[in-house]
CSV table of C-alpha atoms in Angstrom, one decimal:
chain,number,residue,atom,x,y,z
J,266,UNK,CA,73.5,31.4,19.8
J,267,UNK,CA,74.8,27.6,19.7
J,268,UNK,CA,75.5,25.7,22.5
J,269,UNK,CA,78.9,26.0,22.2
J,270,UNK,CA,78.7,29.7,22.7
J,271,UNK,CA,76.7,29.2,25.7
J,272,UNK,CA,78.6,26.7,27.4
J,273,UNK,CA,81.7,28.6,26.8
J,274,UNK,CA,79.9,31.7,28.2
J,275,UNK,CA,79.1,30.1,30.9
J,276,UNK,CA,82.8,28.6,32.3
J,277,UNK,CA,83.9,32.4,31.4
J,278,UNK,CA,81.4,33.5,33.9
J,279,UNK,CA,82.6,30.7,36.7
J,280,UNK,CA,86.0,31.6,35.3
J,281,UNK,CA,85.6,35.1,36.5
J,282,UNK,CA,84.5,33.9,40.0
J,283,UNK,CA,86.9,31.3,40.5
J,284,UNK,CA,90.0,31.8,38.9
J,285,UNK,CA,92.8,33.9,39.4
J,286,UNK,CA,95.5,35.9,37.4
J,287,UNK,CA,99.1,35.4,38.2
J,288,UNK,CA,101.9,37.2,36.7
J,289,UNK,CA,105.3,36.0,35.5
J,290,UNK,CA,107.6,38.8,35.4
J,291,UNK,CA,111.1,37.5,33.4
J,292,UNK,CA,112.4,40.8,33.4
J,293,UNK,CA,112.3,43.5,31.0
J,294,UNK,CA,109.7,42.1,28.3
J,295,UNK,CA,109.5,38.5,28.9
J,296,UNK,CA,106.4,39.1,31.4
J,297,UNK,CA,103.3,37.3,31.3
J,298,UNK,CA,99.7,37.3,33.0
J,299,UNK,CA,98.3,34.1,33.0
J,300,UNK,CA,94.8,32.9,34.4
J,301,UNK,CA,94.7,30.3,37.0
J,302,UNK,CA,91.5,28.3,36.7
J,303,UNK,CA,89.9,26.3,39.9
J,304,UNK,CA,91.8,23.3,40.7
J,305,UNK,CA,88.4,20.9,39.1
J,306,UNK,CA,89.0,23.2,35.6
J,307,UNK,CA,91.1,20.5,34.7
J,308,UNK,CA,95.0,19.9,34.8
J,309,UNK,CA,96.1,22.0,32.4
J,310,UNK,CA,94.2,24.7,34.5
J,311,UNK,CA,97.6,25.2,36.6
J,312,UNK,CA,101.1,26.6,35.8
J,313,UNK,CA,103.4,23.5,36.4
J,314,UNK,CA,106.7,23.2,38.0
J,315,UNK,CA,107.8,22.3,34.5
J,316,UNK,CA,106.2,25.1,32.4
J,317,UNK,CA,108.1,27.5,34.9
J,318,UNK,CA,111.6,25.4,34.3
J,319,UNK,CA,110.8,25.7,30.0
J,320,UNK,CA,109.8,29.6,30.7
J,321,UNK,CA,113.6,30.3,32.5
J,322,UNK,CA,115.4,28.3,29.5
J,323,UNK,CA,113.7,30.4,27.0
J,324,UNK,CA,114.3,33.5,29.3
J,325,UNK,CA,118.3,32.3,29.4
J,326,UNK,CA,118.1,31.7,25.4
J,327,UNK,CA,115.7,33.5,24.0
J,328,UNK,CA,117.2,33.1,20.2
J,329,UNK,CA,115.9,29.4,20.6
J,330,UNK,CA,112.2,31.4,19.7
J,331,UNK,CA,113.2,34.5,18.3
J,332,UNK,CA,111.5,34.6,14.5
J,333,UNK,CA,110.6,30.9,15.3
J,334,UNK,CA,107.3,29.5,14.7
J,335,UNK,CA,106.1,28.1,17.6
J,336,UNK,CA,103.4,25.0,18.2
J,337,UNK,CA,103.0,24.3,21.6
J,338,UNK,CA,100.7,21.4,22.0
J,339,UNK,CA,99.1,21.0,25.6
J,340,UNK,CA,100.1,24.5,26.3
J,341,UNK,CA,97.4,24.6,29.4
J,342,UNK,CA,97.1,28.4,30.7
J,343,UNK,CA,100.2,29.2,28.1
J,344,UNK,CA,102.9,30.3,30.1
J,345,UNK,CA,105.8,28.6,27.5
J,346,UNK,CA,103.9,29.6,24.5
J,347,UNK,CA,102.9,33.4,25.9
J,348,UNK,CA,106.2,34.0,26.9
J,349,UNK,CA,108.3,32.5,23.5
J,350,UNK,CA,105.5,35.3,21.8
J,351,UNK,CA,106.9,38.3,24.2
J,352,UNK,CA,110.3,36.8,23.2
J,353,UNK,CA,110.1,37.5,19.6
J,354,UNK,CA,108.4,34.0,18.2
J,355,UNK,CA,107.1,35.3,14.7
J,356,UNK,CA,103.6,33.0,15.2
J,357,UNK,CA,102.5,30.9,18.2
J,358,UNK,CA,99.8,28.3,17.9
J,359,UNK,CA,98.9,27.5,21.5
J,360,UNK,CA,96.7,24.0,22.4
J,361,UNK,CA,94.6,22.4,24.5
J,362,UNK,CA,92.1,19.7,24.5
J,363,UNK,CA,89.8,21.1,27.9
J,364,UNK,CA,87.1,23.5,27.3
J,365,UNK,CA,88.2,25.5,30.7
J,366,UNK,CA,91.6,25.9,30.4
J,367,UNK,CA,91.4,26.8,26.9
J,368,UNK,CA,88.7,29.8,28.6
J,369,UNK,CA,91.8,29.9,31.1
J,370,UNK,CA,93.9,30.1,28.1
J,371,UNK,CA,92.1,32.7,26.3
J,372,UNK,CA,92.0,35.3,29.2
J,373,UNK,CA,96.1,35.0,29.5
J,374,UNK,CA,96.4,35.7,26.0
J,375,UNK,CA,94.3,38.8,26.8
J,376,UNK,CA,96.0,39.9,29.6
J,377,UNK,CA,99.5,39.1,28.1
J,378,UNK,CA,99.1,41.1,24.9
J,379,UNK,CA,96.8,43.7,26.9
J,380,UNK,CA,100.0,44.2,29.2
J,381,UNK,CA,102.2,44.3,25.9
J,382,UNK,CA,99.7,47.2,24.6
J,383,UNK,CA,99.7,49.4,27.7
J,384,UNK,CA,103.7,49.1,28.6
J,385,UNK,CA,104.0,46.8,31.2
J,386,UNK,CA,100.6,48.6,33.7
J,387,UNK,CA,99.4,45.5,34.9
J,388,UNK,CA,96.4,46.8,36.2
J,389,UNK,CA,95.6,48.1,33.3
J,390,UNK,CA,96.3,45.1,31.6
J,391,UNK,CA,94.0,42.9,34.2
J,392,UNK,CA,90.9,45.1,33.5
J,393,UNK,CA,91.3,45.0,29.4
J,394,UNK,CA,91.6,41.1,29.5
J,395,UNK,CA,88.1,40.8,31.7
J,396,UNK,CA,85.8,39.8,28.2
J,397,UNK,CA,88.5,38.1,26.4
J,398,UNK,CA,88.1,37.8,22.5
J,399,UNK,CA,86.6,33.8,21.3
């Protein structure tokens, strides 16, 4: 194992103590889990006020991202990018430059396409995204 492996493992494990998952239901498909990090996992480790105002805009227009391609750089816990996927974005290329929130970001991305596989259960969902993939 490399350092890098072992750090990461390590903010997963405080991840799993501290952090919580939140859901942003849209209606219909446009729902989304993402994982809230503490507030010291950095400031992407937060949905902001703006991420929820993008998310609605997409939700009122969703051909803006339909068959799109989709970069969102500083995409924090992914809200915006999560939900353009779940809206019909072809490819989504999510980024961050903190090693927690992009653990933060990793277990939404679980959880979101965990909720996509199991049709919308939510608990369901929660429990597949608790290792998420590197």
């Amino acid at each position: 194992r490399d350092i890098a492996t072992t750090v990461l493992d390590a903010i997963d494990e405080f991840l799993k103590q501290q952090a919580r998952m939140v859901t942003f239901d849209y209606g219909g498909d446009a729902r989304v889990i993402v994982c809230e990090g503490a507030v010291d996992a950095g400031l992407g480790s937060r949905v902001w006020l703006a991420a929820q105002v993008l998310a609605r805009c997409l939700v009122s227009a969703p051909q803006i991202v339909q068959g799109a391609e989709v970069l969102e750089l500083g995409s924090g816990i992914g809200l915006v990018g999560l939900l353009a996927h779940r809206l019909g974005a072809n490819r989504v290329v999510l980024t961050d430059n903190e090693v927690k929130v992009l653990s933060c970001l990793r277990r939404s991305a679980a959880a979101t396409a965990a909720l996509q596989r199991h049709g919308q259960d939510e608990q369901n969902a929660l429990q597949q995204c608790s290792n998420p993939p590197e």
